[in-house]
């Protein structure tokens, strides 16, 4: 018997996402989880996975803030620097730490409105949450138990905030505020003495 | 015999030659010529054999004229533009003709100055004329694809002759204006020219020029991703040196252009003839360190390892999705 609605979409984002976005999402997730590759590439892939220029721009600005603080856009270097010096939001100078925190907050606020991305479901919030965790508290997991715990907590907190907390509040102009905060975070990171 | 059906085969041969050229010695000219031939294969030419032969030979002539005699290029550029006239929008064709005339004029000036018939200008005036000519060949949407590689090559050699800071600032303005108009190829090529004069940005500029030329052959906004390795290298060059006005201006322009162009473009149908240039685009986006002709690309080691990892993961995920769906 033929289905009454043969065009009903599957429930999993894995099958619902168009191939291009799925590939970008998986690629970005692999880079962010393993701290491999270049942060700018990861930021662009997040934007591509979201099919959202604003999310991509905020991601790239957050990575550029990390570049201004730690001198490299590569994710292994970013993780290594945080493993040695401490999580970005906890290591001075204060202006730089605030800049990293603001950049991470911008990533969280850039999450698309719930329902706006039917196909993506939780994919984009998870990616932006992972990136926020990496920017704010992203030491290399291989550095030891303490680093792994910090990294895990940072990633979990980022994902929880982006997926669960932020979409619950209907803040007008939230996503434009995210863009402004990303710019502010970058400026603070650039202004911070190295 | 259906000639258009032979283009993908020719493109595949050219791509193979390019792979060989990119991994051997100092093959800038060969890379440019072969890359341009790949671009030509992507453009099915309704102008008949004359236009096809002329446009196919043009990049070779220009690549050769950068270091030796350029008489052939001076003759071929206007002819090629005229041959392709009917295929392009009047604005592109008109500006292209003006550019070709300026390019020929710069060549004549160089010869009159006693520097021989080469497209490597030594004076600011001739360089400016050559640059304006090259700009004319890439202006418009779409520009004439087969002319983008010669134009990019001429510009890359002309820009360093100008005052660097002035060239960077003017280039940045043109990049933003072109992006605002949706001229993605123009924006990427001019960004490459501007990057060439940024301290430490020469290799980044050449990679951006390569991406711009291939973008002309694959008319999809997604192809802009091929500009990412050049952008990463440019950012690293600017961040790794004392702050320079030229570097910061060009980086800001790159960011602004990316924001302006990050919207869906026209969805021109992808044809088999786009395959060679598409392969080169993917190659540039994923493994830019193998583009040896551009110069030292060690700064892209982390980028390349990540891009390869991400590409492998993406392929696995997309394959798995298709398997699950079936």
Short mmCIF file of C-alpha atoms in Angstrom, two decimals:
data_model
loop_
_atom_site.label_atom_id
_atom_site.label_comp_id
_atom_site.label_asym_id
_atom_site.label_seq_id
_atom_site.Cartn_x
_atom_site.Cartn_y
_atom_site.Cartn_z
CA UNK A 1 0.00 0.00 0.00
CA UNK A 2 1.38 3.40 -0.94
CA UNK A 3 2.26 5.78 1.85
CA UNK A 4 -0.36 8.51 2.38
CA UNK A 5 2.41 11.07 2.32
CA UNK A 6 5.45 9.85 0.44
CA UNK A 7 7.19 13.19 1.03
CA UNK A 8 7.33 12.92 4.83
CA UNK A 9 10.90 13.70 5.84
CA UNK A 10 12.99 11.36 7.92
CA UNK A 11 13.41 12.29 11.55
CA UNK A 12 17.18 12.20 11.72
CA UNK A 13 19.16 15.26 10.63
CA UNK A 14 21.65 12.75 9.23
CA UNK A 15 19.25 11.81 6.45
CA UNK A 16 17.41 15.15 6.25
CA UNK A 17 20.42 17.36 5.70
CA UNK A 18 21.41 17.94 2.07
CA UNK A 19 24.67 16.19 1.24
CA UNK A 20 26.72 19.37 1.04
CA UNK A 21 25.63 20.56 4.46
CA UNK A 22 26.01 17.11 5.95
CA UNK A 23 29.57 16.86 4.65
CA UNK A 24 30.44 20.31 5.97
CA UNK A 25 28.87 19.54 9.35
CA UNK A 26 30.72 16.23 9.77
CA UNK A 27 33.98 17.80 8.60
CA UNK A 28 33.62 20.70 11.04
CA UNK A 29 32.69 18.37 13.88
CA UNK A 30 35.74 16.19 13.27
CA UNK A 31 38.04 19.22 13.24
CA UNK A 32 36.53 20.72 16.38
CA UNK A 33 36.45 17.46 18.35
CA UNK A 34 39.98 16.42 17.46
CA UNK A 35 41.52 19.92 17.45
CA UNK A 36 42.90 19.28 13.97
CA UNK A 37 43.40 21.53 11.01
CA UNK A 38 42.89 25.25 10.72
CA UNK A 39 40.37 27.25 12.71
CA UNK A 40 39.39 29.41 9.75
CA UNK A 41 38.55 26.28 7.78
CA UNK A 42 36.48 25.01 10.70
CA UNK A 43 34.68 28.36 10.93
CA UNK A 44 33.84 28.38 7.24
CA UNK A 45 32.61 24.78 7.45
CA UNK A 46 30.34 25.72 10.35
CA UNK A 47 28.88 28.52 8.25
CA UNK A 48 28.44 26.14 5.32
CA UNK A 49 26.80 23.51 7.52
CA UNK A 50 24.39 26.15 8.78
CA UNK A 51 24.00 27.65 5.31
CA UNK A 52 24.06 30.87 7.24
CA UNK A 53 26.58 33.65 6.47
CA UNK A 54 26.11 35.20 9.90
CA UNK A 55 27.00 31.99 11.73
CA UNK A 56 30.03 31.59 9.49
CA UNK A 57 31.14 35.19 10.03
CA UNK A 58 30.81 34.91 13.81
CA UNK A 59 32.77 31.63 13.78
CA UNK A 60 35.56 33.13 11.70
CA UNK A 61 35.72 36.25 13.90
CA UNK A 62 35.97 34.04 17.00
CA UNK A 63 38.89 32.16 15.46
CA UNK A 64 40.57 35.44 14.49
CA UNK A 65 40.25 36.52 18.12
CA UNK A 66 42.11 33.36 19.13
CA UNK A 67 44.71 34.19 16.49
CA UNK A 68 45.18 37.63 18.00
CA UNK A 69 45.73 36.13 21.45
CA UNK A 70 47.76 33.02 20.71
CA UNK A 71 49.36 33.91 17.36
CA UNK A 72 48.05 31.02 15.26
CA UNK A 73 44.81 29.98 13.59
CA UNK A 74 45.61 26.27 13.69
CA UNK A 75 43.46 24.36 16.14
CA UNK A 76 46.36 22.20 17.46
CA UNK A 77 48.30 25.37 18.28
CA UNK A 78 45.24 26.88 19.96
CA UNK A 79 44.73 23.73 22.01
CA UNK A 80 48.43 23.46 22.84
CA UNK A 81 48.64 27.07 23.97
CA UNK A 82 45.65 26.60 26.27
CA UNK A 83 47.12 23.36 27.61
CA UNK A 84 50.29 25.21 28.60
CA UNK A 85 48.92 28.60 29.65
CA UNK A 86 45.43 27.64 30.80
CA UNK A 87 41.92 28.05 29.38
CA UNK A 88 41.61 31.22 27.33
CA UNK A 89 38.97 32.74 29.60
CA UNK A 90 41.06 32.10 32.71
CA UNK A 91 44.46 33.27 31.58
CA UNK A 92 45.49 36.92 31.55
CA UNK A 93 45.68 39.60 30.50
CA UNK A 94 42.17 40.44 31.63
CA UNK A 95 41.24 42.23 28.40
CA UNK A 96 42.19 39.17 26.37
CA UNK A 97 40.31 36.82 28.66
CA UNK A 98 37.21 38.99 28.40
CA UNK A 99 37.67 39.07 24.62
CA UNK A 100 37.75 35.27 24.44
CA UNK A 101 34.66 35.04 26.66
CA UNK A 102 32.80 37.58 24.50
CA UNK A 103 33.78 35.68 21.33
CA UNK A 104 32.49 32.43 22.83
CA UNK A 105 29.27 34.14 23.86
CA UNK A 106 28.88 35.45 20.31
CA UNK A 107 29.11 31.89 18.97
CA UNK A 108 26.34 30.82 21.32
CA UNK A 109 24.09 33.75 20.38
CA UNK A 110 24.61 33.09 16.65
CA UNK A 111 22.58 29.89 16.86
CA UNK A 112 19.69 30.06 14.37
CA UNK A 113 16.21 30.51 15.80
CA UNK A 114 14.59 27.19 16.72
CA UNK A 115 12.46 26.07 13.82
CA UNK A 116 14.33 28.27 11.35
CA UNK A 117 16.51 25.35 10.34
CA UNK A 118 14.15 22.40 10.13
CA UNK A 119 16.61 20.21 8.28
CA UNK A 120 19.59 20.86 10.51
CA UNK A 121 17.90 20.29 13.86
CA UNK A 122 20.53 20.32 16.60
CA UNK A 123 23.47 20.12 14.18
CA UNK A 124 24.29 23.83 13.97
CA UNK A 125 23.82 24.54 17.72
CA UNK A 126 26.13 21.62 18.51
CA UNK A 127 28.81 22.88 16.12
CA UNK A 128 28.62 26.44 17.43
CA UNK A 129 28.66 25.15 21.00
CA UNK A 130 31.77 23.07 20.28
CA UNK A 131 33.46 26.10 18.75
CA UNK A 132 32.51 28.28 21.72
CA UNK A 133 33.97 25.68 24.06
CA UNK A 134 37.15 25.52 22.02
CA UNK A 135 37.59 29.30 21.99
CA UNK A 136 36.88 29.70 25.71
CA UNK A 137 38.32 26.54 27.26
CA UNK A 138 39.94 24.29 24.70
CA UNK A 139 43.19 22.69 25.87
CA UNK A 140 44.38 19.58 24.02
CA UNK A 141 42.64 16.45 25.28
CA UNK A 142 45.90 14.52 24.95
CA UNK A 143 47.53 16.82 27.52
CA UNK A 144 46.34 14.77 30.50
CA UNK A 145 43.31 14.16 32.67
CA UNK A 146 43.02 17.72 33.90
CA UNK A 147 43.11 19.13 30.36
CA UNK A 148 40.66 16.49 29.15
CA UNK A 149 38.24 17.40 31.93
CA UNK A 150 38.53 21.13 31.18
CA UNK A 151 38.05 20.53 27.48
CA UNK A 152 35.15 18.16 28.02
CA UNK A 153 33.43 20.56 30.39
CA UNK A 154 33.98 23.46 27.99
CA UNK A 155 32.55 21.52 25.07
CA UNK A 156 29.61 20.19 27.09
CA UNK A 157 28.78 23.61 28.50
CA UNK A 158 29.01 25.17 25.04
CA UNK A 159 26.77 22.57 23.44
CA UNK A 160 24.24 22.71 26.29
CA UNK A 161 24.08 26.49 26.16
CA UNK A 162 23.77 26.64 22.36
CA UNK A 163 21.29 23.79 22.04
CA UNK A 164 19.15 24.12 25.16
CA UNK A 165 19.56 27.46 26.90
CA UNK A 166 19.91 30.13 24.21
CA UNK A 167 16.95 29.07 22.01
CA UNK A 168 14.62 29.24 25.05
CA UNK A 169 15.00 32.98 25.37
CA UNK A 170 13.36 35.07 22.68
CA UNK A 171 15.79 37.96 22.65
CA UNK A 172 15.01 40.46 19.89
CA UNK A 173 17.99 41.07 17.62
CA UNK A 174 19.93 38.22 19.24
CA UNK A 175 21.78 37.19 16.12
CA UNK A 176 22.80 40.72 15.20
CA UNK A 177 24.01 41.13 18.76
CA UNK A 178 26.09 38.00 18.14
CA UNK A 179 27.77 39.65 15.16
CA UNK A 180 28.44 42.81 17.17
CA UNK A 181 29.82 40.79 20.09
CA UNK A 182 32.06 38.79 17.75
CA UNK A 183 33.53 42.04 16.45
CA UNK A 184 33.92 43.36 20.00
CA UNK A 185 35.61 40.13 21.11
CA UNK A 186 38.06 40.38 18.25
CA UNK A 187 38.85 44.00 19.10
CA UNK A 188 39.45 43.11 22.75
CA UNK A 189 41.71 40.22 21.79
CA UNK A 190 43.69 42.47 19.44
CA UNK A 191 43.94 45.18 22.08
CA UNK A 192 45.17 42.77 24.76
CA UNK A 193 48.94 42.87 25.31
CA UNK A 194 50.60 39.57 24.36
CA UNK B 1 33.02 14.02 -34.72
CA UNK B 2 31.43 16.07 -31.96
CA UNK B 3 34.13 18.54 -30.90
CA UNK B 4 32.45 19.79 -27.70
CA UNK B 5 32.41 16.23 -26.39
CA UNK B 6 36.20 16.19 -26.67
CA UNK B 7 36.64 19.10 -24.27
CA UNK B 8 36.49 17.01 -21.07
CA UNK B 9 39.07 14.62 -22.51
CA UNK B 10 41.32 17.53 -23.45
CA UNK B 11 40.77 18.98 -20.02
CA UNK B 12 41.78 15.71 -18.40
CA UNK B 13 44.99 15.67 -20.43
CA UNK B 14 45.70 19.25 -19.46
CA UNK B 15 45.03 18.48 -15.82
CA UNK B 16 47.49 15.60 -15.97
CA UNK B 17 50.07 17.92 -17.53
CA UNK B 18 49.39 20.45 -14.82
CA UNK B 19 49.95 17.83 -12.10
CA UNK B 20 53.28 17.02 -13.67
CA UNK B 21 54.16 20.71 -14.06
CA UNK B 22 53.17 21.64 -10.53
CA UNK B 23 55.50 19.08 -9.01
CA UNK B 24 58.54 19.89 -11.13
CA UNK B 25 61.02 22.77 -11.03
CA UNK B 26 59.79 26.31 -11.71
CA UNK B 27 56.65 25.78 -13.72
CA UNK B 28 54.75 29.05 -13.19
CA UNK B 29 54.30 29.58 -16.90
CA UNK B 30 53.37 25.97 -17.54
CA UNK B 31 50.96 25.96 -14.62
CA UNK B 32 49.31 29.13 -15.85
CA UNK B 33 49.06 27.86 -19.40
CA UNK B 34 47.75 24.45 -18.42
CA UNK B 35 45.35 25.89 -15.85
CA UNK B 36 44.09 28.31 -18.44
CA UNK B 37 43.62 25.51 -20.92
CA UNK B 38 41.53 23.73 -18.28
CA UNK B 39 39.47 26.90 -18.04
CA UNK B 40 39.10 27.02 -21.80
CA UNK B 41 37.84 23.44 -21.81
CA UNK B 42 35.11 24.53 -19.44
CA UNK B 43 33.83 27.09 -21.92
CA UNK B 44 32.08 25.57 -24.86
CA UNK B 45 32.84 27.99 -27.63
CA UNK B 46 30.15 28.52 -30.23
CA UNK B 47 32.46 30.82 -32.18
CA UNK B 48 33.92 28.02 -34.24
CA UNK B 49 37.47 26.78 -34.60
CA UNK B 50 39.05 30.24 -34.90
CA UNK B 51 37.82 31.44 -31.53
CA UNK B 52 38.66 28.09 -29.97
CA UNK B 53 42.20 27.97 -31.28
CA UNK B 54 42.88 31.62 -30.48
CA UNK B 55 41.53 31.41 -26.97
CA UNK B 56 43.37 28.15 -26.38
CA UNK B 57 46.69 29.57 -27.56
CA UNK B 58 46.32 32.88 -25.77
CA UNK B 59 47.30 31.73 -22.27
CA UNK B 60 50.35 29.97 -23.66
CA UNK B 61 51.40 33.13 -25.47
CA UNK B 62 50.87 35.34 -22.45
CA UNK B 63 52.64 32.93 -20.09
CA UNK B 64 55.56 32.86 -22.49
CA UNK B 65 55.60 36.63 -22.95
CA UNK B 66 56.06 37.23 -19.24
CA UNK B 67 59.69 36.22 -19.54
CA UNK B 68 60.41 36.44 -23.25
CA UNK B 69 58.87 37.91 -26.37
CA UNK B 70 55.24 38.91 -26.09
CA UNK B 71 54.52 39.97 -29.64
CA UNK B 72 52.19 37.07 -30.14
CA UNK B 73 50.20 37.98 -27.05
CA UNK B 74 49.87 41.57 -28.21
CA UNK B 75 48.29 40.33 -31.41
CA UNK B 76 46.23 37.61 -29.85
CA UNK B 77 44.55 39.49 -27.01
CA UNK B 78 42.42 41.83 -29.16
CA UNK B 79 41.75 39.02 -31.62
CA UNK B 80 40.61 36.73 -28.83
CA UNK B 81 38.34 39.38 -27.40
CA UNK B 82 36.88 40.07 -30.82
CA UNK B 83 36.43 36.34 -31.45
CA UNK B 84 34.54 35.90 -28.24
CA UNK B 85 32.58 39.15 -28.57
CA UNK B 86 29.20 37.65 -29.29
CA UNK B 87 29.33 35.25 -26.36
CA UNK B 88 29.49 37.80 -23.60
CA UNK B 89 27.42 40.67 -22.30
CA UNK B 90 28.12 43.96 -24.06
CA UNK B 91 29.60 45.51 -20.92
CA UNK B 92 32.09 42.69 -20.38
CA UNK B 93 33.05 42.65 -24.02
CA UNK B 94 33.47 46.42 -24.20
CA UNK B 95 35.61 46.60 -21.08
CA UNK B 96 37.50 43.53 -22.30
CA UNK B 97 38.37 45.26 -25.57
CA UNK B 98 39.50 48.37 -23.68
CA UNK B 99 41.61 46.14 -21.44
CA UNK B 100 43.13 44.36 -24.42
CA UNK B 101 44.04 47.69 -26.02
CA UNK B 102 45.64 48.92 -22.79
CA UNK B 103 47.56 45.65 -22.45
CA UNK B 104 48.86 45.96 -25.99
CA UNK B 105 49.76 49.62 -25.26
CA UNK B 106 51.75 48.66 -22.18
CA UNK B 107 53.62 46.09 -24.24
CA UNK B 108 54.40 48.73 -26.85
CA UNK B 109 55.58 51.17 -24.15
CA UNK B 110 57.85 48.48 -22.71
CA UNK B 111 59.31 47.79 -26.13
CA UNK B 112 59.79 51.52 -26.84
CA UNK B 113 61.63 51.88 -23.52
CA UNK B 114 64.11 49.32 -24.78
CA UNK B 115 63.06 46.52 -22.41
CA UNK B 116 61.99 44.22 -25.23
CA UNK B 117 58.59 42.71 -25.97
CA UNK B 118 57.96 41.36 -22.49
CA UNK B 119 54.95 41.75 -20.24
CA UNK B 120 57.06 42.43 -17.17
CA UNK B 121 56.87 46.21 -16.84
CA UNK B 122 59.67 48.03 -15.08
CA UNK B 123 58.14 51.50 -14.77
CA UNK B 124 55.12 52.66 -12.76
CA UNK B 125 53.33 54.20 -15.75
CA UNK B 126 53.59 51.08 -17.91
CA UNK B 127 52.68 48.90 -14.94
CA UNK B 128 49.58 51.00 -14.30
CA UNK B 129 48.53 50.73 -17.93
CA UNK B 130 49.14 46.97 -17.92
CA UNK B 131 47.21 46.58 -14.67
CA UNK B 132 44.26 48.56 -15.98
CA UNK B 133 44.34 46.42 -19.11
CA UNK B 134 44.38 43.24 -17.07
CA UNK B 135 41.56 44.58 -14.90
CA UNK B 136 39.51 45.23 -18.02
CA UNK B 137 39.84 41.59 -19.01
CA UNK B 138 38.37 40.35 -15.72
CA UNK B 139 35.65 42.92 -15.08
CA UNK B 140 32.03 41.90 -15.32
CA UNK B 141 29.88 38.99 -14.38
CA UNK B 142 30.72 36.69 -15.93
CA UNK B 143 34.09 37.87 -17.24
CA UNK B 144 35.59 36.13 -20.24
CA UNK B 145 36.88 32.95 -18.54
CA UNK B 146 39.70 32.24 -20.99
CA UNK B 147 41.13 35.72 -20.44
CA UNK B 148 41.24 35.50 -16.66
CA UNK B 149 44.49 33.52 -16.41
CA UNK B 150 46.49 35.80 -18.74
CA UNK B 151 45.06 38.83 -16.95
CA UNK B 152 45.91 37.39 -13.53
CA UNK B 153 49.43 36.61 -14.67
CA UNK B 154 50.04 40.08 -16.11
CA UNK B 155 48.65 41.72 -12.98
CA UNK B 156 50.81 39.59 -10.69
CA UNK B 157 53.90 40.87 -12.48
CA UNK B 158 52.71 44.49 -12.81
CA UNK B 159 51.48 45.13 -9.25
CA UNK B 160 54.87 44.84 -7.45
CA UNK B 161 56.22 47.65 -9.64
CA UNK B 162 53.72 50.11 -8.10
CA UNK B 163 54.09 51.64 -4.61
CA UNK B 164 53.01 48.74 -2.39
CA UNK B 165 50.87 50.60 0.12
CA UNK B 166 49.00 52.51 -2.58
CA UNK B 167 48.47 49.34 -4.61
CA UNK B 168 47.16 47.49 -1.57
CA UNK B 169 44.71 50.23 -0.60
CA UNK B 170 43.42 50.74 -4.14
CA UNK B 171 43.20 46.98 -4.62
CA UNK B 172 41.23 46.65 -1.39
CA UNK B 173 38.75 49.27 -2.58
CA UNK B 174 38.30 47.49 -5.91
CA UNK B 175 37.84 44.15 -4.13
CA UNK B 176 35.04 45.49 -1.95
CA UNK B 177 33.37 47.27 -4.88
CA UNK B 178 33.52 44.14 -7.05
CA UNK B 179 32.12 42.00 -4.24
CA UNK B 180 29.31 44.49 -3.70
CA UNK B 181 28.43 44.15 -7.39
CA UNK B 182 28.55 40.36 -7.13
CA UNK B 183 31.59 40.07 -9.42
CA UNK B 184 33.16 37.17 -7.56
CA UNK B 185 35.93 36.41 -10.07
CA UNK B 186 36.99 40.05 -10.24
CA UNK B 187 37.03 40.32 -6.45
CA UNK B 188 39.13 37.18 -6.00
CA UNK B 189 41.68 38.05 -8.69
CA UNK B 190 42.12 41.64 -7.50
CA UNK B 191 42.45 40.32 -3.94
CA UNK B 192 45.25 38.11 -5.25
CA UNK B 193 46.98 41.11 -6.82
CA UNK B 194 46.64 43.08 -3.58
CA UNK B 195 48.00 40.14 -1.56
CA UNK B 196 51.06 39.95 -3.79
CA UNK B 197 52.25 43.35 -2.50
CA UNK B 198 51.55 42.56 1.16
CA UNK B 199 54.80 41.72 2.99
CA UNK B 200 55.05 37.92 3.01
CA UNK B 201 51.86 37.58 0.98
CA UNK B 202 53.29 36.69 -2.44
CA UNK B 203 52.48 32.98 -2.26
CA UNK B 204 49.05 33.71 -0.81
CA UNK B 205 48.42 36.07 -3.71
CA UNK B 206 49.34 33.45 -6.29
CA UNK B 207 47.03 30.90 -4.65
CA UNK B 208 44.21 33.44 -4.66
CA UNK B 209 44.86 34.16 -8.33
CA UNK B 210 44.69 30.43 -9.10
CA UNK B 211 41.40 30.18 -7.26
CA UNK B 212 40.05 33.21 -9.11
CA UNK B 213 40.95 31.79 -12.50
CA UNK B 214 39.30 28.46 -11.72
CA UNK B 215 36.25 30.19 -10.28
CA UNK B 216 35.74 31.70 -13.72
CA UNK B 217 35.45 28.19 -15.12
CA UNK B 218 33.14 26.74 -12.48
CA UNK B 219 30.30 29.21 -12.11
CA UNK B 220 29.24 28.31 -8.57
CA UNK B 221 29.64 30.41 -5.44
CA UNK B 222 30.75 27.27 -3.60
CA UNK B 223 33.91 27.42 -5.70
CA UNK B 224 34.92 30.43 -3.60
CA UNK B 225 36.07 27.86 -1.04
CA UNK B 226 39.16 27.39 -3.20
CA UNK B 227 40.23 30.86 -2.08
CA UNK B 228 40.43 29.69 1.52
CA UNK B 229 44.06 28.41 1.45
CA UNK B 230 45.24 31.73 0.04
CA UNK B 231 43.23 33.61 2.65
CA UNK B 232 44.63 31.47 5.48
CA UNK B 233 48.18 32.06 4.25
CA UNK B 234 47.50 35.79 3.89
CA UNK B 235 46.18 36.03 7.45
CA UNK B 236 49.20 34.10 8.72
CA UNK B 237 51.56 36.40 6.81
CA UNK B 238 49.92 39.53 8.21
CA UNK B 239 49.69 38.18 11.76
CA UNK B 240 53.26 36.90 11.78
CA UNK B 241 54.89 40.23 10.95
CA UNK B 242 54.90 43.77 12.35
CA UNK B 243 51.57 45.43 11.64
CA UNK B 244 51.48 46.94 8.16
CA UNK B 245 48.85 49.19 6.64
CA UNK B 246 48.87 47.17 3.43
CA UNK B 247 48.35 43.84 5.20
CA UNK B 248 45.56 45.04 7.48
CA UNK B 249 43.77 46.83 4.63
CA UNK B 250 43.86 43.79 2.38
CA UNK B 251 42.70 41.47 5.19
CA UNK B 252 39.80 43.78 6.01
CA UNK B 253 38.88 43.92 2.34
CA UNK B 254 39.02 40.12 2.14
CA UNK B 255 36.67 39.85 5.12
CA UNK B 256 34.26 42.40 3.70
CA UNK B 257 34.29 40.70 0.29
CA UNK B 258 33.66 37.28 1.86
CA UNK B 259 30.69 38.70 3.77
CA UNK B 260 29.30 40.33 0.63
CA UNK B 261 29.76 37.22 -1.51
CA UNK B 262 28.48 34.72 1.07
CA UNK B 263 25.05 34.60 -0.43
CA UNK B 264 23.73 32.15 -2.98
CA UNK B 265 24.84 33.01 -6.50
CA UNK B 266 23.34 32.05 -9.81
CA UNK B 267 22.98 28.29 -10.14
CA UNK B 268 24.35 27.69 -13.59
CA UNK B 269 24.05 24.07 -14.62
CA UNK B 270 27.26 22.12 -14.07
CA UNK B 271 28.33 20.38 -17.25
CA UNK B 272 30.89 17.64 -17.91
CA UNK B 273 33.20 20.22 -19.41
CA UNK B 274 33.46 21.85 -15.98
CA UNK B 275 35.00 18.70 -14.55
CA UNK B 276 38.72 19.45 -15.13
CA UNK B 277 38.51 22.88 -13.55
CA UNK B 278 36.31 21.45 -10.80
CA UNK B 279 38.94 18.82 -10.01
CA UNK B 280 41.60 21.53 -9.82
CA UNK B 281 39.36 23.58 -7.53
CA UNK B 282 38.86 20.67 -5.17
CA UNK B 283 42.54 19.93 -5.26
CA UNK B 284 43.43 23.52 -4.40
CA UNK B 285 40.92 23.63 -1.55
CA UNK B 286 42.06 20.35 0.01
CA UNK B 287 45.77 20.01 -0.78
CA UNK B 288 47.21 23.47 -1.51
CA UNK B 289 50.73 22.48 -0.42
CA UNK B 290 51.07 20.40 -3.57
CA UNK B 291 50.74 23.54 -5.70
CA UNK B 292 54.50 23.84 -5.78
CA UNK B 293 54.55 26.48 -8.54
CA UNK B 294 53.12 29.07 -6.14
CA UNK B 295 56.16 28.88 -3.88
CA UNK B 296 56.76 27.87 -0.28
CA UNK B 297 53.49 26.80 1.29
CA UNK B 298 54.75 25.29 4.55
CA UNK B 299 52.42 27.62 6.45
CA UNK B 300 49.51 25.56 5.19
CA UNK B 301 50.57 22.27 6.79
CA UNK B 302 47.90 22.40 9.51
CA UNK B 303 45.29 23.62 7.03
CA UNK B 304 46.01 20.80 4.62
CA UNK B 305 45.97 18.04 7.22
CA UNK B 306 42.65 19.35 8.54
CA UNK B 307 41.18 19.76 5.07
CA UNK B 308 42.12 16.21 4.14
CA UNK B 309 40.62 14.91 7.38
CA UNK B 310 37.43 16.93 6.95
CA UNK B 311 37.10 15.88 3.31
CA UNK B 312 37.55 12.20 4.19
CA UNK B 313 34.97 12.47 6.99
CA UNK B 314 32.57 14.27 4.67
CA UNK B 315 32.91 11.61 1.98
CA UNK B 316 32.28 8.83 4.51
CA UNK B 317 29.23 10.64 5.92
CA UNK B 318 27.70 11.35 2.52
CA UNK B 319 28.31 7.77 1.37
CA UNK B 320 26.78 6.43 4.58
CA UNK B 321 23.75 8.67 4.12
CA UNK B 322 23.20 7.34 0.61
CA UNK B 323 23.55 3.76 1.82
CA UNK B 324 21.07 4.38 4.64
CA UNK B 325 18.60 5.98 2.25
CA UNK B 326 18.71 3.09 -0.15
#
